[in-house]
Short mmCIF file of C-alpha atoms in Angstrom, two decimals:
data_model
loop_
_atom_site.label_atom_id
_atom_site.label_comp_id
_atom_site.label_asym_id
_atom_site.label_seq_id
_atom_site.Cartn_x
_atom_site.Cartn_y
_atom_site.Cartn_z
CA MET M 40 -4.90 12.36 78.22
CA GLU M 41 -3.56 10.87 75.00
CA VAL M 42 -2.34 7.31 74.56
CA THR M 43 -0.43 5.82 71.64
CA ALA M 44 -0.19 2.09 71.00
CA ARG M 45 2.09 0.49 68.45
CA ALA M 46 1.87 -3.11 67.26
CA PRO M 47 4.32 -4.98 65.01
CA GLY M 48 3.70 -6.70 61.72
CA LYS M 49 4.53 -10.35 61.14
CA ILE M 50 6.20 -12.70 58.70
CA ILE M 51 5.97 -16.45 58.23
CA LEU M 52 9.49 -17.82 58.57
CA ALA M 53 8.57 -21.38 57.59
CA GLY M 54 5.55 -23.61 57.05
CA GLU M 55 3.13 -21.45 55.02
CA HIS M 56 0.58 -23.53 53.08
CA ALA M 57 1.75 -26.70 54.88
CA VAL M 58 0.04 -25.34 58.00
CA VAL M 59 -3.33 -25.70 56.23
CA HIS M 60 -2.59 -29.45 55.99
CA GLY M 61 -1.79 -29.96 59.68
CA CYS M 62 1.92 -29.09 59.62
CA THR M 63 3.78 -26.54 61.77
CA ALA M 64 4.25 -22.92 60.74
CA VAL M 65 6.74 -20.57 62.41
CA ALA M 66 5.77 -16.88 62.51
CA SER M 67 7.69 -13.92 63.87
CA SER M 68 7.10 -10.27 64.70
CA ILE M 69 9.04 -7.65 62.72
CA ASP M 70 10.04 -4.19 63.88
CA LEU M 71 7.73 -2.39 61.45
CA TYR M 72 4.73 -0.98 63.27
CA THR M 73 1.18 0.30 63.03
CA SER M 74 0.52 3.09 65.54
CA VAL M 75 -2.82 4.26 66.91
CA SER M 76 -3.08 7.51 68.90
CA LEU M 77 -6.25 8.11 70.89
CA ARG M 78 -7.17 11.42 72.49
CA LEU M 79 -10.41 11.67 74.46
CA ARG M 80 -12.40 14.87 73.89
CA PRO M 81 -14.71 16.90 76.17
CA GLU M 82 -18.18 15.33 76.37
CA ASP M 83 -19.79 18.33 74.64
CA GLU M 84 -17.81 17.76 71.41
CA ASP M 85 -20.10 14.83 70.62
CA THR M 86 -18.08 13.28 67.75
CA ILE M 87 -15.82 10.30 67.17
CA LYS M 88 -13.16 11.02 64.55
CA LEU M 89 -10.93 8.54 62.72
CA GLN M 90 -7.94 9.64 60.63
CA LEU M 91 -6.17 7.03 58.48
CA ASN M 92 -3.05 9.01 57.68
CA ASP M 93 -1.31 6.71 55.20
CA ILE M 94 -4.30 6.31 52.91
CA GLY M 95 -5.58 9.86 53.29
CA LEU M 96 -9.03 9.05 54.68
CA ASP M 97 -10.79 10.98 57.47
CA PHE M 98 -14.11 10.09 59.08
CA SER M 99 -16.28 11.85 61.62
CA TRP M 100 -19.45 10.47 63.20
CA ALA M 101 -21.90 12.30 65.44
CA ILE M 102 -22.25 10.20 68.60
CA GLY M 103 -26.02 10.66 68.48
CA ARG M 104 -26.07 9.05 65.03
CA ILE M 105 -23.93 6.08 66.16
CA LYS M 106 -26.24 5.57 69.16
CA GLU M 107 -29.30 5.77 66.93
CA VAL M 108 -27.98 3.08 64.55
CA LEU M 109 -26.49 0.72 67.12
CA SER M 110 -29.00 1.06 69.97
CA ARG M 111 -31.63 -0.78 67.92
CA LEU M 112 -29.47 -3.86 68.48
CA GLY M 113 -28.80 -3.19 72.17
CA SER M 114 -25.71 -1.45 73.53
CA PRO M 115 -22.47 -2.85 72.07
CA PHE M 116 -20.55 -1.78 75.21
CA SER M 117 -18.97 -4.90 76.77
CA SER M 118 -16.27 -5.66 79.33
CA THR M 119 -15.49 -9.01 77.67
CA PRO M 120 -14.61 -9.58 73.99
CA THR M 121 -17.72 -10.42 71.97
CA SER M 122 -18.25 -11.18 68.30
CA CYS M 123 -19.90 -8.72 65.97
CA SER M 124 -23.19 -10.18 64.66
CA PRO M 125 -24.10 -10.04 60.94
CA GLU M 126 -26.93 -7.62 61.86
CA THR M 127 -24.46 -5.30 63.56
CA VAL M 128 -22.11 -5.44 60.55
CA LYS M 129 -25.05 -4.26 58.39
CA SER M 130 -25.60 -1.32 60.76
CA LEU M 131 -21.88 -0.46 60.74
CA THR M 132 -21.94 -0.63 56.94
CA ALA M 133 -24.71 1.99 56.94
CA LEU M 134 -22.62 4.28 59.16
CA VAL M 135 -19.60 3.96 56.88
CA ASP M 136 -21.67 4.36 53.67
CA GLU M 137 -22.90 7.71 54.98
CA GLN M 138 -19.29 8.92 54.87
CA SER M 139 -19.11 8.62 51.05
CA PHE M 140 -16.31 6.05 51.09
CA PRO M 141 -14.16 6.37 47.92
CA GLU M 142 -14.88 3.51 45.51
CA SER M 143 -11.16 2.94 44.83
CA LYS M 144 -10.54 2.18 48.52
CA ILE M 145 -13.71 0.21 49.25
CA GLY M 146 -11.59 -2.84 50.12
CA LEU M 147 -10.53 -1.01 53.29
CA ALA M 148 -14.10 -0.41 54.49
CA SER M 149 -14.10 -3.53 56.69
CA GLY M 150 -11.24 -1.99 58.67
CA VAL M 151 -13.51 0.97 59.46
CA TYR M 152 -16.32 -1.41 60.51
CA ALA M 153 -13.82 -3.06 62.86
CA PHE M 154 -12.89 0.36 64.27
CA LEU M 155 -16.50 1.26 65.03
CA TRP M 156 -17.19 -2.12 66.63
CA LEU M 157 -14.06 -2.14 68.81
CA TYR M 158 -14.46 1.51 69.78
CA THR M 159 -18.10 1.33 70.86
CA SER M 160 -17.62 -2.09 72.52
CA ILE M 161 -14.65 -0.98 74.64
CA LEU M 162 -15.18 2.76 75.22
CA GLY M 163 -18.90 3.12 74.53
CA PHE M 164 -19.84 6.54 73.13
CA ARG M 165 -17.12 8.79 74.51
CA PRO M 166 -15.99 11.53 72.08
CA ALA M 167 -12.42 11.17 70.81
CA THR M 168 -10.02 11.55 67.92
CA VAL M 169 -8.18 8.43 66.73
CA VAL M 170 -5.20 8.72 64.36
CA VAL M 171 -3.74 5.67 62.61
CA SER M 172 -0.37 5.56 60.84
CA SER M 173 1.60 2.54 59.65
CA GLU M 174 4.97 1.43 58.30
CA LEU M 175 3.34 -1.74 56.93
CA PRO M 176 2.05 -2.04 53.36
CA VAL M 177 -1.61 -3.10 53.16
CA GLY M 178 -2.44 -6.50 51.65
CA ALA M 179 1.16 -7.67 51.30
CA GLY M 180 0.98 -10.54 53.83
CA LEU M 181 2.81 -8.69 56.62
CA GLY M 182 -0.10 -8.70 59.06
CA SER M 183 -1.11 -5.06 58.57
CA SER M 184 -4.76 -5.63 59.52
CA ALA M 185 -3.81 -7.56 62.66
CA ALA M 186 -1.32 -4.87 63.73
CA TYR M 187 -4.10 -2.30 63.21
CA CYS M 188 -6.60 -4.30 65.32
CA VAL M 189 -4.03 -4.97 68.05
CA ALA M 190 -2.84 -1.34 68.28
CA LEU M 191 -6.44 -0.10 68.22
CA SER M 192 -7.57 -2.56 70.92
CA ALA M 193 -4.55 -1.67 73.08
CA ALA M 194 -5.15 2.09 72.84
CA LEU M 195 -8.87 1.70 73.62
CA LEU M 196 -8.29 -0.65 76.57
CA ALA M 197 -5.57 1.64 77.96
CA LEU M 198 -8.20 4.36 78.51
CA SER M 199 -11.01 2.00 79.57
CA ASP M 200 -11.96 0.63 82.96
CA SER M 201 -11.02 -2.91 81.84
CA ALA M 202 -7.26 -2.32 82.12
CA LYS M 203 -5.63 -1.10 85.30
CA LEU M 204 -2.51 0.63 83.99
CA ASP M 205 -0.09 3.00 85.66
CA VAL M 206 -0.59 6.09 83.47
CA SER M 207 2.38 7.83 85.12
CA GLN M 208 4.85 5.48 83.38
CA LYS M 209 7.18 7.19 80.93
CA GLY M 210 8.17 5.94 77.48
CA TRP M 211 7.03 2.73 75.78
CA PHE M 212 5.97 -0.20 77.92
CA THR M 213 4.31 -3.57 77.30
CA PHE M 214 1.07 -4.93 78.68
CA LYS M 215 1.33 -7.64 81.29
CA SER M 216 -1.87 -9.39 82.38
CA GLU M 217 -3.93 -7.28 79.94
CA ALA M 218 -2.12 -8.62 76.83
CA GLU M 219 -4.49 -11.59 76.55
CA LEU M 220 -7.49 -9.23 76.63
CA VAL M 221 -5.91 -7.08 73.89
CA ASN M 222 -5.37 -10.21 71.80
CA LYS M 223 -8.97 -11.39 72.20
CA TRP M 224 -10.44 -8.03 71.19
CA ALA M 225 -8.02 -7.77 68.24
CA PHE M 226 -9.15 -11.23 67.09
CA GLU M 227 -12.76 -9.97 67.05
CA GLY M 228 -11.62 -7.08 64.82
CA GLU M 229 -9.78 -9.51 62.53
CA LYS M 230 -12.95 -11.59 62.18
CA ILE M 231 -14.82 -8.53 60.88
CA ILE M 232 -12.05 -7.90 58.32
CA HIS M 233 -11.22 -11.48 57.27
CA GLY M 234 -14.17 -13.67 58.23
CA ARG M 235 -12.27 -16.71 59.55
CA PRO M 236 -8.72 -15.70 60.51
CA SER M 237 -6.41 -18.25 62.15
CA GLY M 238 -5.50 -15.97 65.05
CA VAL M 239 -1.78 -16.25 64.30
CA ASP M 240 -1.32 -12.68 63.01
CA ASN M 241 -2.95 -10.95 65.98
CA SER M 242 -1.16 -13.26 68.46
CA VAL M 243 2.26 -12.48 66.97
CA SER M 244 1.43 -8.76 66.95
CA THR M 245 0.23 -8.83 70.57
CA PHE M 246 2.93 -10.97 72.17
CA GLY M 247 5.86 -10.42 69.78
CA ASN M 248 8.83 -12.74 69.41
CA VAL M 249 8.18 -16.05 67.59
CA ILE M 250 5.15 -18.35 67.55
CA LYS M 251 4.81 -21.95 66.40
CA PHE M 252 1.36 -22.82 65.08
CA LYS M 253 0.00 -26.29 64.37
CA SER M 254 -3.60 -27.52 64.03
CA GLY M 255 -4.98 -24.49 65.85
CA VAL M 256 -2.52 -24.72 68.77
CA MET M 257 -0.09 -21.82 69.27
CA THR M 258 3.16 -22.09 71.21
CA ARG M 259 5.22 -19.00 71.99
CA ILE M 260 8.96 -19.54 71.67
CA ASP M 261 11.80 -17.23 72.64
CA SER M 262 14.26 -16.44 69.89
CA ASN M 263 17.82 -16.10 71.16
CA MET M 264 19.21 -15.18 67.77
CA PRO M 265 19.33 -11.59 66.48
CA LEU M 266 18.16 -11.80 62.88
CA ARG M 267 17.76 -9.20 60.14
CA MET M 268 15.70 -9.65 57.02
CA LEU M 269 15.27 -7.65 53.87
CA ILE M 270 11.56 -7.78 53.04
CA THR M 271 10.77 -7.10 49.40
CA ASN M 272 7.20 -6.31 48.45
CA THR M 273 6.45 -7.42 44.88
CA LYS M 274 3.34 -5.15 44.94
CA VAL M 275 1.57 -8.02 43.16
CA GLY M 276 -1.81 -8.69 44.75
CA ARG M 277 -2.73 -12.29 45.35
CA ASP M 278 -5.83 -14.37 45.97
CA THR M 279 -5.01 -16.40 49.08
CA LYS M 280 -8.14 -18.57 48.87
CA ALA M 281 -7.38 -19.52 45.24
CA LEU M 282 -3.73 -20.34 46.07
CA VAL M 283 -4.78 -22.55 49.01
CA ALA M 284 -7.39 -24.29 46.81
CA ASN M 285 -4.80 -24.94 44.07
CA VAL M 286 -2.44 -26.58 46.58
CA LEU M 287 -5.29 -28.77 47.82
CA ALA M 288 -6.12 -29.77 44.21
CA ARG M 289 -2.47 -30.64 43.56
CA LYS M 290 -2.44 -32.75 46.72
CA SER M 291 -5.50 -34.69 45.55
CA ARG M 292 -3.85 -35.34 42.15
CA HIS M 293 -0.44 -36.34 43.60
CA PRO M 294 -1.09 -37.52 47.17
CA ASP M 295 2.18 -39.42 47.75
CA ALA M 296 4.49 -36.77 46.29
CA MET M 297 2.67 -33.94 48.08
CA CYS M 298 2.79 -35.87 51.36
CA SER M 299 6.59 -36.03 51.02
CA VAL M 300 6.78 -32.30 50.25
CA LEU M 301 4.64 -31.40 53.29
CA ASN M 302 6.71 -33.68 55.54
CA ALA M 303 9.86 -31.94 54.32
CA ILE M 304 8.35 -28.51 55.13
CA GLU M 305 7.40 -29.81 58.60
CA ALA M 306 11.05 -30.83 59.18
CA ILE M 307 12.21 -27.36 58.05
CA SER M 308 9.84 -25.64 60.54
CA ALA M 309 11.11 -27.89 63.35
CA GLU M 310 14.74 -27.09 62.53
CA TRP M 311 14.00 -23.34 62.34
CA SER M 312 12.53 -23.49 65.85
CA THR M 313 15.52 -25.36 67.24
CA ILE M 314 18.14 -23.06 65.69
CA ILE M 315 16.58 -19.74 66.71
CA GLN M 316 16.14 -20.94 70.31
CA SER M 317 19.78 -22.02 70.61
CA HIS M 318 22.40 -19.78 72.22
CA ALA M 319 25.36 -19.04 69.91
CA VAL M 320 28.47 -19.14 72.12
CA ASP M 321 30.57 -17.07 69.70
CA ASP M 322 30.53 -15.35 66.30
CA LEU M 323 31.61 -18.54 64.55
CA CYS M 324 28.64 -20.42 65.98
CA LEU M 325 26.29 -17.54 65.05
CA SER M 326 27.64 -17.52 61.50
CA ALA M 327 27.14 -21.32 61.22
CA ASN M 328 23.54 -20.97 62.44
CA GLU M 329 22.86 -18.18 59.94
CA GLU M 330 24.22 -20.41 57.17
CA LYS M 331 21.89 -23.23 58.25
CA LEU M 332 18.88 -20.91 58.26
CA GLY M 333 19.82 -19.70 54.77
CA GLU M 334 19.89 -23.31 53.53
CA LEU M 335 16.51 -24.00 55.17
CA MET M 336 15.05 -20.93 53.42
CA GLU M 337 16.36 -22.11 50.04
CA MET M 338 14.94 -25.61 50.58
CA ASN M 339 11.60 -24.20 51.75
CA GLN M 340 11.38 -21.94 48.70
CA GLY M 341 12.10 -24.87 46.37
CA LEU M 342 9.30 -26.84 48.00
CA LEU M 343 6.90 -23.87 47.77
CA PHE M 344 7.76 -23.59 44.07
CA SER M 345 7.00 -27.31 43.67
CA ILE M 346 3.48 -26.90 45.09
CA GLY M 347 2.73 -24.04 42.68
CA VAL M 348 2.67 -20.92 44.85
CA SER M 349 5.61 -18.96 43.44
CA HIS M 350 5.25 -16.17 40.85
CA ALA M 351 7.37 -14.52 38.16
CA SER M 352 7.93 -11.47 40.40
CA ILE M 353 9.10 -13.72 43.26
CA GLU M 354 11.49 -15.56 40.93
CA THR M 355 12.95 -12.21 39.79
CA ILE M 356 13.76 -11.35 43.42
CA LEU M 357 15.26 -14.82 44.01
CA ARG M 358 17.52 -14.50 40.96
CA THR M 359 18.64 -11.04 42.08
CA THR M 360 19.46 -11.99 45.68
CA MET M 361 21.21 -15.17 44.50
CA LYS M 362 23.75 -12.99 42.64
CA TYR M 363 24.72 -11.62 46.07
CA LYS M 364 24.86 -15.17 47.52
CA LEU M 365 21.92 -14.38 49.83
CA ALA M 366 19.12 -16.83 50.63
CA SER M 367 15.48 -15.85 50.04
CA LYS M 368 11.99 -17.32 50.22
CA LEU M 369 8.45 -16.09 49.77
CA THR M 370 6.49 -15.44 52.96
CA GLY M 371 2.76 -16.02 53.36
CA ALA M 372 0.42 -17.06 50.59
CA GLY M 373 2.83 -16.53 47.67
CA GLY M 374 1.61 -15.72 44.16
CA GLY M 375 3.06 -12.23 44.73
CA GLY M 376 3.15 -10.63 48.17
CA CYS M 377 6.53 -10.42 49.90
CA VAL M 378 9.89 -12.18 49.81
CA LEU M 379 12.29 -12.54 52.76
CA THR M 380 16.05 -12.33 52.28
CA LEU M 381 18.25 -13.30 55.24
CA LEU M 382 20.93 -10.68 55.96
CA PRO M 383 23.75 -12.45 57.83
CA THR M 384 25.81 -10.36 60.25
CA HIS M 385 28.87 -10.44 57.94
CA VAL M 386 27.06 -8.74 55.02
CA SER M 387 28.18 -5.13 54.61
CA GLY M 388 25.87 -2.13 54.38
CA ALA M 389 27.31 -1.32 50.96
CA VAL M 390 26.25 -4.73 49.60
CA ILE M 391 22.75 -4.35 51.05
CA ASP M 392 22.43 -0.85 49.54
CA LYS M 393 23.44 -2.18 46.12
CA LEU M 394 20.95 -5.06 46.37
CA VAL M 395 18.12 -2.73 47.43
CA GLU M 396 18.91 -0.37 44.55
CA GLU M 397 18.74 -3.26 42.08
CA LEU M 398 15.47 -4.61 43.51
CA GLU M 399 13.87 -1.15 43.53
CA SER M 400 14.85 -0.70 39.87
CA PHE M 401 12.31 -3.48 39.11
CA GLY M 402 9.63 -1.43 40.89
CA PHE M 403 9.72 -3.49 44.10
CA GLN M 404 9.52 -1.94 47.58
CA CYS M 405 12.15 -2.90 50.19
CA PHE M 406 12.07 -2.83 54.00
CA MET M 407 14.78 -3.77 56.48
CA ALA M 408 13.43 -5.46 59.58
CA GLY M 409 14.65 -7.00 62.79
CA ILE M 410 12.96 -10.30 63.65
CA GLY M 411 11.31 -11.45 66.87
CA GLY M 412 11.09 -8.19 68.81
CA LYS M 413 8.52 -7.02 71.35
CA GLY M 414 4.78 -7.19 70.83
CA VAL M 415 2.30 -4.36 71.34
CA GLN M 416 3.49 -1.41 73.43
CA ILE M 417 1.80 1.72 74.76
CA SER M 418 2.91 5.19 75.75
CA PHE M 419 1.00 7.94 77.59
CA ASP M 420 1.44 11.56 76.56
CA HIS M 421 1.29 13.68 79.70
CA SER M 422 1.63 17.02 77.90
CA SER M 423 -1.96 16.96 76.63
#
């Protein structure tokens, strides 16, 4: 039996940075996916293999060796999501170091630790081959690590005793009662990769659609508005912690002005939520709502610029999309990363092609994405 799980990436539509200061952020799934295929092997094969297709890394561990390293700490196998202790992370590090991890890709090692922890916790020591492929760029603020953890957790749970799934189902289908369990395990994986994640990325990837997030409380909202975005990756790496710290320093220097800016961003997040939940009765109404969202994006970007989180590469994209009368804003931490451009329904394919060509001439990478689709899905391959 082989199972494949796919989990979507995410974007922040409104409220990034302000969310750190107690305001609302609005996040959405995008129809760009990370897929994890898991095929169990005969017991006598005695290896667990991991293939990371997009970055060209393959790993293979003898199950005896994994048992030897992890059994000193007690069996990791657990029916309920549990956190990975610092001692266990050290043991996982030893297992990964034995694989002669390439120095240039060492930043991805924590993703392999997360794999080993989730695998042994959910499936124990059963031999298998796991293949990961993704449409999401790594480290660009599109939730690639969360999509990886969600898809991995879903595939593992699908073949475990914890989830009671109908394996005879054909095509892609979503989890029902098991989705919360997937989300909790994925969050444990995210903690290994990021230390103290908010939980927003894995929640959006698990449940899909749109989520409002404020002071640690998440509310799922249903978007009734079909939206398309052009996502442009600047390919400029950014230091999220430094950007957050700089905003905090600016707030301490200019408390009254920054309070007004954050209140304005809060109002933008609230209006975003209202508009995307409303039902457009006709094309005219839809067009008016798209225009409002475009204005909100422009205002939000101006406010993000004012708190110091834009970047020369972001401003280049804004200038370019403005020539086509399209609204854009950064998404996530800023300082590089990705920029969203709203593509209203009236914009022709020819115009979009021309814009993409111009943006790519600067060395940027462009993706088209639908907003607010389904969360994690699984599919069983009955031919194997």
